[in-house]
C-alpha cells in the first residue's frame, strides 16, 4: 500500500446516508468502492468504463491507464448523454454540455494540469466552502469520494438540458479519511 | 470413420479459438484508429518505442504528486526529432503504480523543457495498420506547426 498524501484529497467513507436527487449521481454513488486490480488483471467494471469512453486499454492500473474520464463517460452514458470525444482524457470534459460559473451538486468538475488533469462529480462542500467533496474514479485507485481544495477545479459543466439554476451545493458532513492518488 | 471426423472437428475448434482472439484484437485496433490520427497530428513527437525502464521520482516541493520517468529505445520515428532513445515524464499523484510494459508501442508526446506524457490515450499498439495510419497523417502536417491541442 503506497504512502499517501495528507491533505489535498481526503477520501470519505461510503455515502450511505447521503441522498441525491440528481439522477446520474445515484448511478455514480452506486459505483463507490469499485477498485483497480493490481498487476495485469483488471476489474471488469473498470473495463466497462473504458468501453464507454472508447479507450482501448486492457489494464486498469498505472498512470497511462488513468480512468477518471472513463468513469464519467460510463455514468453519463447510463443516463442517455453522449460522452465527449476522447472522454478517457480528463481535460476533454470541458467540452461537455454547458459550462457553469460555480459548482453545484452533480456538476462535472475538471482540474487541468500538464499531462492530463482530473475529472469528477461534485458532491458538496465543507462548512466554509474552501473544500469540495468529489465523487470520482481513479481516486486512490478506486471510485471514491475525496475532499479537494475548491480552487484546484477550474471548470464546471452540466448536461446542456439541465436546469443549473435550481442546483445547490450542499454541505457534506461525512467523516473524512486520508486519501491518495488519482490521475 | 471416427478418425476422419476427429480431424475436421479439431480444425473447427481451433478456428473458433483463433477467431475469438482476432475479434477482440480487431475491435481494439479499430478503436485506436479513431484517435491515433489526432494524437499524431496534435503532438510534436511520435514514434514506435520499446520501453526499457521506469523511474519514480518524488518531488520535494510537491506533497501530492510524483513523477514517473519512462526510458525507451526508439525503433521507428514517426514525427519529430530522430533519436536512438528517449525519456519522458508523466506527472502522477503520489502512490500511483509505475508499470513497465516492454512490448513495442506507438507513443505520442508533448515537449517543453523535455518530453512529457499528454494524458490517457497517448499510447497505441504498434501494429502495421496503425503505423501506416500514423505515417500517412504525418504527411499532412506542416513542419512549422507550433500549436498542438493535446499539449495545451
mmCIF file of C-alpha atoms in Angstrom:
data_model
loop_
_atom_site.group_PDB
_atom_site.id
_atom_site.type_symbol
_atom_site.label_atom_id
_atom_site.label_comp_id
_atom_site.label_asym_id
_atom_site.label_seq_id
_atom_site.Cartn_x
_atom_site.Cartn_y
_atom_site.Cartn_z
ATOM 1 C CA UNK A 1 0.000 0.000 0.000
ATOM 2 C CA UNK A 2 1.614 3.260 -1.069
ATOM 3 C CA UNK A 3 2.154 6.080 1.371
ATOM 4 C CA UNK A 4 -0.483 8.670 0.711
ATOM 5 C CA UNK A 5 -0.530 12.453 0.864
ATOM 6 C CA UNK A 6 -2.168 14.022 3.842
ATOM 7 C CA UNK A 7 -4.313 16.926 2.834
ATOM 8 C CA UNK A 8 -5.044 17.720 -0.798
ATOM 9 C CA UNK A 9 -7.596 14.989 -1.321
ATOM 10 C CA UNK A 10 -9.352 13.446 1.608
ATOM 11 C CA UNK A 11 -11.404 10.354 0.951
ATOM 12 C CA UNK A 12 -14.770 9.878 2.543
ATOM 13 C CA UNK A 13 -16.424 6.689 3.708
ATOM 14 C CA UNK A 14 -19.332 5.149 1.790
ATOM 15 C CA UNK A 15 -22.107 7.726 1.254
ATOM 16 C CA UNK A 16 -24.796 5.576 2.870
ATOM 17 C CA UNK A 17 -26.697 8.458 4.475
ATOM 18 C CA UNK A 18 -26.413 10.967 1.652
ATOM 19 C CA UNK A 19 -29.497 11.445 -0.501
ATOM 20 C CA UNK A 20 -29.263 12.832 -4.009
ATOM 21 C CA UNK A 21 -31.996 13.862 -6.407
ATOM 22 C CA UNK A 22 -29.698 14.215 -9.409
ATOM 23 C CA UNK A 23 -30.293 11.079 -11.484
ATOM 24 C CA UNK A 24 -26.727 10.432 -12.640
ATOM 25 C CA UNK A 25 -25.389 10.950 -9.130
ATOM 26 C CA UNK A 26 -27.431 7.979 -7.920
ATOM 27 C CA UNK A 27 -25.632 5.898 -10.531
ATOM 28 C CA UNK A 28 -22.253 7.340 -9.557
ATOM 29 C CA UNK A 29 -22.808 6.757 -5.826
ATOM 30 C CA UNK A 30 -23.619 3.114 -6.513
ATOM 31 C CA UNK A 31 -20.158 2.668 -8.003
ATOM 32 C CA UNK A 32 -18.237 3.801 -4.919
ATOM 33 C CA UNK A 33 -15.761 1.074 -3.989
ATOM 34 C CA UNK A 34 -15.048 -0.226 -7.485
ATOM 35 C CA UNK A 35 -11.294 -0.566 -7.430
ATOM 36 C CA UNK A 36 -8.309 -1.486 -9.544
ATOM 37 C CA UNK A 37 -6.826 -4.958 -9.614
ATOM 38 C CA UNK A 38 -3.063 -4.865 -9.187
ATOM 39 C CA UNK A 39 -0.906 -6.454 -11.864
ATOM 40 C CA UNK A 40 -2.020 -7.494 -15.330
ATOM 41 C CA UNK A 41 -5.588 -8.397 -14.382
ATOM 42 C CA UNK A 42 -8.316 -5.754 -14.390
ATOM 43 C CA UNK A 43 -11.659 -5.103 -12.723
ATOM 44 C CA UNK A 44 -14.222 -5.929 -15.427
ATOM 45 C CA UNK A 45 -16.341 -2.960 -14.310
ATOM 46 C CA UNK A 46 -13.454 -0.576 -14.941
ATOM 47 C CA UNK A 47 -13.061 -2.148 -18.381
ATOM 48 C CA UNK A 48 -16.731 -1.227 -18.931
ATOM 49 C CA UNK A 49 -15.817 2.351 -18.021
ATOM 50 C CA UNK A 50 -13.040 2.147 -20.641
ATOM 51 C CA UNK A 51 -15.516 0.963 -23.238
ATOM 52 C CA UNK A 52 -17.880 3.851 -22.515
ATOM 53 C CA UNK A 53 -15.106 6.320 -23.354
ATOM 54 C CA UNK A 54 -13.817 4.155 -26.256
ATOM 55 C CA UNK A 55 -10.476 3.762 -24.502
ATOM 56 C CA UNK A 56 -8.553 0.713 -25.709
ATOM 57 C CA UNK A 57 -6.547 -0.043 -22.560
ATOM 58 C CA UNK A 58 -6.659 -3.516 -21.087
ATOM 59 C CA UNK A 59 -5.126 -2.828 -17.665
ATOM 60 C CA UNK A 60 -6.828 -0.675 -15.038
ATOM 61 C CA UNK A 61 -3.679 0.246 -13.122
ATOM 62 C CA UNK A 62 -0.793 2.635 -13.799
ATOM 63 C CA UNK A 63 -0.698 6.274 -14.803
ATOM 64 C CA UNK A 64 -1.055 5.530 -18.513
ATOM 65 C CA UNK A 65 -4.467 3.973 -17.958
ATOM 66 C CA UNK A 66 -5.833 6.681 -15.668
ATOM 67 C CA UNK A 67 -9.586 6.111 -15.768
ATOM 68 C CA UNK A 68 -11.290 9.112 -14.142
ATOM 69 C CA UNK A 69 -12.566 10.297 -17.542
ATOM 70 C CA UNK A 70 -13.774 6.832 -18.476
ATOM 71 C CA UNK A 71 -15.773 6.658 -15.229
ATOM 72 C CA UNK A 72 -17.555 9.925 -16.020
ATOM 73 C CA UNK A 73 -18.241 8.656 -19.557
ATOM 74 C CA UNK A 74 -19.826 5.475 -18.193
ATOM 75 C CA UNK A 75 -22.038 7.387 -15.759
ATOM 76 C CA UNK A 76 -23.359 9.981 -18.219
ATOM 77 C CA UNK A 77 -23.892 7.350 -20.894
ATOM 78 C CA UNK A 78 -26.120 5.422 -18.493
ATOM 79 C CA UNK A 79 -28.354 8.494 -18.478
ATOM 80 C CA UNK A 80 -28.532 8.958 -22.236
ATOM 81 C CA UNK A 81 -25.839 11.598 -22.661
ATOM 82 C CA UNK A 82 -23.079 11.218 -25.229
ATOM 83 C CA UNK A 83 -19.636 11.388 -23.656
ATOM 84 C CA UNK A 84 -17.212 13.876 -25.196
ATOM 85 C CA UNK A 85 -14.847 12.641 -27.875
ATOM 86 C CA UNK A 86 -11.697 11.298 -26.207
ATOM 87 C CA UNK A 87 -13.640 11.157 -22.940
ATOM 88 C CA UNK A 88 -10.894 8.984 -21.459
ATOM 89 C CA UNK A 89 -8.877 12.202 -21.114
ATOM 90 C CA UNK A 90 -9.967 14.371 -18.199
ATOM 91 C CA UNK A 91 -9.499 17.776 -19.805
ATOM 92 C CA UNK A 92 -11.742 16.889 -22.744
ATOM 93 C CA UNK A 93 -14.736 17.078 -20.406
ATOM 94 C CA UNK A 94 -14.564 20.883 -20.634
ATOM 95 C CA UNK A 95 -16.375 20.359 -23.933
ATOM 96 C CA UNK A 96 -19.327 18.523 -22.394
ATOM 97 C CA UNK A 97 -22.792 20.105 -22.139
ATOM 98 C CA UNK A 98 -22.628 23.681 -20.860
ATOM 99 C CA UNK A 99 -20.238 25.424 -18.521
ATOM 100 C CA UNK A 100 -21.458 26.927 -15.265
ATOM 101 C CA UNK A 101 -19.667 29.532 -13.168
ATOM 102 C CA UNK A 102 -19.917 27.923 -9.766
ATOM 103 C CA UNK A 103 -20.034 24.303 -8.615
ATOM 104 C CA UNK A 104 -23.356 22.615 -7.853
ATOM 105 C CA UNK A 105 -24.131 19.103 -6.682
ATOM 106 C CA UNK A 106 -23.859 16.769 -9.685
ATOM 107 C CA UNK A 107 -21.743 19.054 -11.847
ATOM 108 C CA UNK A 108 -18.720 17.586 -13.576
ATOM 109 C CA UNK A 109 -15.574 19.369 -12.410
ATOM 110 C CA UNK A 110 -12.316 19.467 -14.325
ATOM 111 C CA UNK A 111 -8.900 20.023 -12.831
ATOM 112 C CA UNK A 112 -6.395 20.902 -15.549
ATOM 113 C CA UNK A 113 -2.718 20.179 -15.353
ATOM 114 C CA UNK A 114 0.090 19.344 -17.740
ATOM 115 C CA UNK A 115 -0.301 15.736 -18.729
ATOM 116 C CA UNK A 116 -3.948 15.028 -18.179
ATOM 117 C CA UNK A 117 -5.653 16.525 -15.135
ATOM 118 C CA UNK A 118 -8.594 15.019 -13.289
ATOM 119 C CA UNK A 119 -12.370 14.936 -13.643
ATOM 120 C CA UNK A 120 -15.025 14.023 -11.085
ATOM 121 C CA UNK A 121 -18.573 14.801 -9.944
ATOM 122 C CA UNK A 122 -19.216 17.496 -7.350
ATOM 123 C CA UNK A 123 -20.915 16.082 -4.243
ATOM 124 C CA UNK A 124 -20.826 19.031 -1.849
ATOM 125 C CA UNK A 125 -18.660 21.469 0.064
ATOM 126 C CA UNK A 126 -17.295 21.723 3.576
ATOM 127 C CA UNK A 127 -18.680 24.203 6.113
ATOM 128 C CA UNK A 128 -16.720 27.221 4.841
ATOM 129 C CA UNK A 129 -16.660 26.308 1.138
ATOM 130 C CA UNK A 130 -12.895 26.043 0.971
ATOM 131 C CA UNK A 131 -13.077 22.382 0.049
ATOM 132 C CA UNK A 132 -15.175 20.386 -2.370
ATOM 133 C CA UNK A 133 -16.117 16.744 -1.957
ATOM 134 C CA UNK A 134 -15.700 14.963 -5.251
ATOM 135 C CA UNK A 135 -17.011 11.592 -6.377
ATOM 136 C CA UNK A 136 -14.636 10.234 -8.988
ATOM 137 C CA UNK A 137 -12.880 7.266 -10.489
ATOM 138 C CA UNK A 138 -9.182 6.569 -10.012
ATOM 139 C CA UNK A 139 -9.082 8.409 -6.687
ATOM 140 C CA UNK A 140 -6.753 6.218 -4.612
ATOM 141 C CA UNK A 141 -7.162 3.641 -7.398
ATOM 142 C CA UNK A 142 -10.911 3.337 -6.857
ATOM 143 C CA UNK A 143 -14.245 5.090 -7.185
ATOM 144 C CA UNK A 144 -14.387 7.174 -4.038
ATOM 145 C CA UNK A 145 -15.437 10.467 -2.535
ATOM 146 C CA UNK A 146 -12.464 12.690 -1.832
ATOM 147 C CA UNK A 147 -12.011 16.155 -0.421
ATOM 148 C CA UNK A 148 -10.052 18.675 -2.506
ATOM 149 C CA UNK A 149 -9.273 22.364 -2.118
ATOM 150 C CA UNK A 150 -12.041 24.109 -4.066
ATOM 151 C CA UNK A 151 -9.587 26.242 -6.017
ATOM 152 C CA UNK A 152 -7.923 23.345 -7.845
ATOM 153 C CA UNK A 153 -11.038 22.896 -10.011
ATOM 154 C CA UNK A 154 -11.066 25.274 -12.957
ATOM 155 C CA UNK A 155 -14.158 24.260 -14.951
ATOM 156 C CA UNK A 156 -17.638 23.020 -14.097
ATOM 157 C CA UNK A 157 -20.061 21.594 -16.653
ATOM 158 C CA UNK A 158 -23.543 20.073 -16.633
ATOM 159 C CA UNK A 159 -25.645 18.484 -19.388
ATOM 160 C CA UNK A 160 -26.967 21.113 -21.839
ATOM 161 C CA UNK A 161 -30.584 20.429 -20.917
ATOM 162 C CA UNK A 162 -30.011 20.534 -17.158
ATOM 163 C CA UNK A 163 -31.520 23.469 -15.286
ATOM 164 C CA UNK A 164 -28.470 24.523 -13.305
ATOM 165 C CA UNK A 165 -30.372 27.473 -11.762
ATOM 166 C CA UNK A 166 -32.089 25.013 -9.467
ATOM 167 C CA UNK A 167 -28.826 23.398 -8.468
ATOM 168 C CA UNK A 168 -27.403 23.751 -4.975
ATOM 169 C CA UNK A 169 -24.141 22.934 -3.273
ATOM 170 C CA UNK A 170 -24.943 21.153 -0.020
ATOM 171 C CA UNK A 171 -22.593 20.939 2.933
ATOM 172 C CA UNK A 172 -21.251 17.434 3.060
ATOM 173 C CA UNK A 173 -20.510 16.249 6.559
ATOM 174 C CA UNK A 174 -19.446 12.642 6.264
ATOM 175 C CA UNK A 175 -16.348 11.735 8.262
ATOM 176 C CA UNK A 176 -13.215 12.083 6.161
ATOM 177 C CA UNK A 177 -10.229 9.782 5.989
ATOM 178 C CA UNK A 178 -6.863 10.213 4.326
ATOM 179 C CA UNK A 179 -6.842 9.777 0.555
ATOM 180 C CA UNK A 180 -4.392 9.291 -2.211
ATOM 181 C CA UNK A 181 -3.869 9.114 -5.889
ATOM 182 C CA UNK A 182 -5.759 9.999 -8.992
ATOM 183 C CA UNK A 183 -4.836 10.999 -12.466
ATOM 184 C CA UNK B 1 -14.589 -43.235 -39.573
ATOM 185 C CA UNK B 2 -14.046 -41.721 -36.111
ATOM 186 C CA UNK B 3 -10.559 -40.734 -37.160
ATOM 187 C CA UNK B 4 -11.888 -38.783 -40.160
ATOM 188 C CA UNK B 5 -14.473 -36.973 -38.041
ATOM 189 C CA UNK B 6 -11.926 -36.010 -35.430
ATOM 190 C CA UNK B 7 -9.727 -34.047 -37.799
ATOM 191 C CA UNK B 8 -12.388 -31.588 -39.102
ATOM 192 C CA UNK B 9 -13.773 -31.080 -35.587
ATOM 193 C CA UNK B 10 -10.293 -30.264 -34.304
ATOM 194 C CA UNK B 11 -9.826 -27.775 -37.117
ATOM 195 C CA UNK B 12 -13.208 -26.165 -36.361
ATOM 196 C CA UNK B 13 -12.378 -25.798 -32.676
ATOM 197 C CA UNK B 14 -9.019 -24.284 -33.461
ATOM 198 C CA UNK B 15 -10.671 -21.886 -35.897
ATOM 199 C CA UNK B 16 -13.195 -20.781 -33.276
ATOM 200 C CA UNK B 17 -10.483 -20.083 -30.733
ATOM 201 C CA UNK B 18 -8.403 -18.142 -33.228
ATOM 202 C CA UNK B 19 -11.440 -16.191 -34.415
ATOM 203 C CA UNK B 20 -12.343 -15.091 -30.850
ATOM 204 C CA UNK B 21 -8.886 -13.680 -30.150
ATOM 205 C CA UNK B 22 -8.739 -11.963 -33.520
ATOM 206 C CA UNK B 23 -12.139 -10.383 -32.999
ATOM 207 C CA UNK B 24 -11.010 -8.783 -29.738
ATOM 208 C CA UNK B 25 -7.802 -7.627 -31.345
ATOM 209 C CA UNK B 26 -9.627 -6.167 -34.333
ATOM 210 C CA UNK B 27 -12.031 -4.270 -32.068
ATOM 211 C CA UNK B 28 -9.153 -2.893 -30.026
ATOM 212 C CA UNK B 29 -7.229 -1.786 -33.101
ATOM 213 C CA UNK B 30 -10.326 -0.232 -34.669
ATOM 214 C CA UNK B 31 -10.980 1.820 -31.559
ATOM 215 C CA UNK B 32 -7.408 3.104 -31.644
ATOM 216 C CA UNK B 33 -7.637 4.106 -35.303
ATOM 217 C CA UNK B 34 -10.227 6.735 -34.453
ATOM 218 C CA UNK B 35 -7.902 8.502 -32.067
ATOM 219 C CA UNK B 36 -4.419 7.842 -33.424
ATOM 220 C CA UNK B 37 -4.693 10.373 -36.240
ATOM 221 C CA UNK B 38 -5.499 13.220 -33.873
ATOM 222 C CA UNK B 39 -2.825 12.145 -31.404
ATOM 223 C CA UNK B 40 -0.141 12.185 -34.106
ATOM 224 C CA UNK B 41 -1.287 15.481 -35.581
ATOM 225 C CA UNK B 42 -1.759 17.242 -32.236
ATOM 226 C CA UNK B 43 1.525 16.311 -30.565
ATOM 227 C CA UNK B 44 5.035 17.219 -31.730
ATOM 228 C CA UNK B 45 6.582 13.788 -31.272
ATOM 229 C CA UNK B 46 5.525 10.238 -32.103
ATOM 230 C CA UNK B 47 7.468 7.029 -32.536
ATOM 231 C CA UNK B 48 7.454 3.288 -32.140
ATOM 232 C CA UNK B 49 9.411 2.632 -28.962
ATOM 233 C CA UNK B 50 10.347 -0.189 -26.636
ATOM 234 C CA UNK B 51 10.303 0.885 -23.014
ATOM 235 C CA UNK B 52 13.324 -0.238 -21.052
ATOM 236 C CA UNK B 53 12.931 1.353 -17.625
ATOM 237 C CA UNK B 54 10.635 3.441 -15.461
ATOM 238 C CA UNK B 55 11.814 5.507 -12.539
ATOM 239 C CA UNK B 56 9.717 7.028 -9.764
ATOM 240 C CA UNK B 57 10.901 10.459 -8.675
ATOM 241 C CA UNK B 58 9.452 12.178 -5.632
ATOM 242 C CA UNK B 59 9.104 15.933 -5.801
ATOM 243 C CA UNK B 60 10.301 17.551 -2.574
ATOM 244 C CA UNK B 61 8.352 20.731 -3.283
ATOM 245 C CA UNK B 62 5.149 18.858 -4.089
ATOM 246 C CA UNK B 63 3.401 16.839 -1.380
ATOM 247 C CA UNK B 64 0.766 15.407 -3.678
ATOM 248 C CA UNK B 65 2.381 14.405 -6.965
ATOM 249 C CA UNK B 66 5.350 12.404 -8.116
ATOM 250 C CA UNK B 67 6.987 11.866 -11.488
ATOM 251 C CA UNK B 68 7.298 8.669 -13.406
ATOM 252 C CA UNK B 69 10.167 8.928 -15.869
ATOM 253 C CA UNK B 70 9.986 6.409 -18.707
ATOM 254 C CA UNK B 71 13.056 5.415 -20.728
ATOM 255 C CA UNK B 72 12.719 3.769 -24.134
ATOM 256 C CA UNK B 73 14.651 2.725 -27.213
ATOM 257 C CA UNK B 74 13.270 4.331 -30.355
ATOM 258 C CA UNK B 75 12.563 1.760 -33.058
ATOM 259 C CA UNK B 76 10.944 3.988 -35.680
ATOM 260 C CA UNK B 77 10.422 7.746 -35.536
ATOM 261 C CA UNK B 78 7.064 8.844 -36.914
ATOM 262 C CA UNK B 79 7.202 12.547 -36.135
ATOM 263 C CA UNK B 80 9.769 14.863 -34.581
ATOM 264 C CA UNK B 81 13.472 14.602 -33.948
ATOM 265 C CA UNK B 82 15.068 11.263 -34.841
ATOM 266 C CA UNK B 83 16.568 9.808 -31.662
ATOM 267 C CA UNK B 84 18.049 6.474 -30.658
ATOM 268 C CA UNK B 85 16.450 6.573 -27.259
ATOM 269 C CA UNK B 86 14.146 8.866 -25.395
ATOM 270 C CA UNK B 87 12.939 9.635 -21.889
ATOM 271 C CA UNK B 88 9.725 11.345 -20.924
ATOM 272 C CA UNK B 89 7.927 12.388 -17.777
ATOM 273 C CA UNK B 90 4.465 11.534 -16.551
ATOM 274 C CA UNK B 91 3.130 13.531 -13.608
ATOM 275 C CA UNK B 92 1.020 11.317 -11.349
ATOM 276 C CA UNK B 93 -0.481 11.571 -7.909
ATOM 277 C CA UNK B 94 1.742 10.223 -5.171
ATOM 278 C CA UNK B 95 1.395 6.459 -4.804
ATOM 279 C CA UNK B 96 0.438 5.686 -8.401
ATOM 280 C CA UNK B 97 1.822 2.330 -9.522
ATOM 281 C CA UNK B 98 4.715 2.575 -12.032
ATOM 282 C CA UNK B 99 4.191 -0.068 -14.693
ATOM 283 C CA UNK B 100 6.798 -1.060 -17.273
ATOM 284 C CA UNK B 101 5.468 -2.774 -20.391
ATOM 285 C CA UNK B 102 8.292 -3.732 -22.741
ATOM 286 C CA UNK B 103 6.193 -4.564 -25.805
ATOM 287 C CA UNK B 104 6.860 -2.134 -28.683
ATOM 288 C CA UNK B 105 4.197 0.591 -28.766
ATOM 289 C CA UNK B 106 3.437 3.804 -30.601
ATOM 290 C CA UNK B 107 3.664 6.777 -28.238
ATOM 291 C CA UNK B 108 2.762 10.386 -28.832
ATOM 292 C CA UNK B 109 4.431 13.002 -26.634
ATOM 293 C CA UNK B 110 4.422 16.689 -25.871
ATOM 294 C CA UNK B 111 7.571 18.732 -25.429
ATOM 295 C CA UNK B 112 8.703 21.726 -23.412
ATOM 296 C CA UNK B 113 11.975 21.511 -21.459
ATOM 297 C CA UNK B 114 11.799 17.784 -22.161
ATOM 298 C CA UNK B 115 9.279 15.290 -23.440
ATOM 299 C CA UNK B 116 6.169 14.649 -21.386
ATOM 300 C CA UNK B 117 3.091 12.423 -21.418
ATOM 301 C CA UNK B 118 -0.004 14.230 -22.794
ATOM 302 C CA UNK B 119 -2.566 12.175 -20.869
ATOM 303 C CA UNK B 120 -4.582 8.962 -21.129
ATOM 304 C CA UNK B 121 -4.832 7.687 -24.700
ATOM 305 C CA UNK B 122 -1.358 8.716 -25.869
ATOM 306 C CA UNK B 123 -0.108 5.150 -26.364
ATOM 307 C CA UNK B 124 -1.181 2.781 -29.150
ATOM 308 C CA UNK B 125 -0.464 -0.746 -30.302
ATOM 309 C CA UNK B 126 2.489 -0.937 -32.674
ATOM 310 C CA UNK B 127 0.904 -2.957 -35.440
ATOM 311 C CA UNK B 128 1.313 -2.425 -39.184
ATOM 312 C CA UNK B 129 -2.089 -0.899 -39.878
ATOM 313 C CA UNK B 130 -1.819 1.650 -37.074
ATOM 314 C CA UNK B 131 1.737 2.538 -38.039
ATOM 315 C CA UNK B 132 0.589 3.090 -41.608
ATOM 316 C CA UNK B 133 -2.187 5.427 -40.435
ATOM 317 C CA UNK B 134 0.235 7.343 -38.234
ATOM 318 C CA UNK B 135 2.738 7.832 -41.044
ATOM 319 C CA UNK B 136 0.046 8.873 -43.522
ATOM 320 C CA UNK B 137 -1.165 11.517 -41.082
ATOM 321 C CA UNK B 138 2.286 12.949 -40.554
ATOM 322 C CA UNK B 139 2.485 13.675 -44.283
ATOM 323 C CA UNK B 140 -0.464 16.043 -43.911
ATOM 324 C CA UNK B 141 1.125 18.061 -41.103
ATOM 325 C CA UNK B 142 3.383 21.055 -41.560
ATOM 326 C CA UNK B 143 6.908 21.146 -40.151
ATOM 327 C CA UNK B 144 6.195 24.690 -38.942
ATOM 328 C CA UNK B 145 3.298 23.625 -36.666
ATOM 329 C CA UNK B 146 3.686 25.195 -33.240
ATOM 330 C CA UNK B 147 0.251 24.734 -31.710
ATOM 331 C CA UNK B 148 -0.592 21.234 -30.506
ATOM 332 C CA UNK B 149 -4.002 20.904 -28.890
ATOM 333 C CA UNK B 150 -3.125 17.717 -27.000
ATOM 334 C CA UNK B 151 -0.363 19.679 -25.257
ATOM 335 C CA UNK B 152 -2.334 22.808 -24.248
#
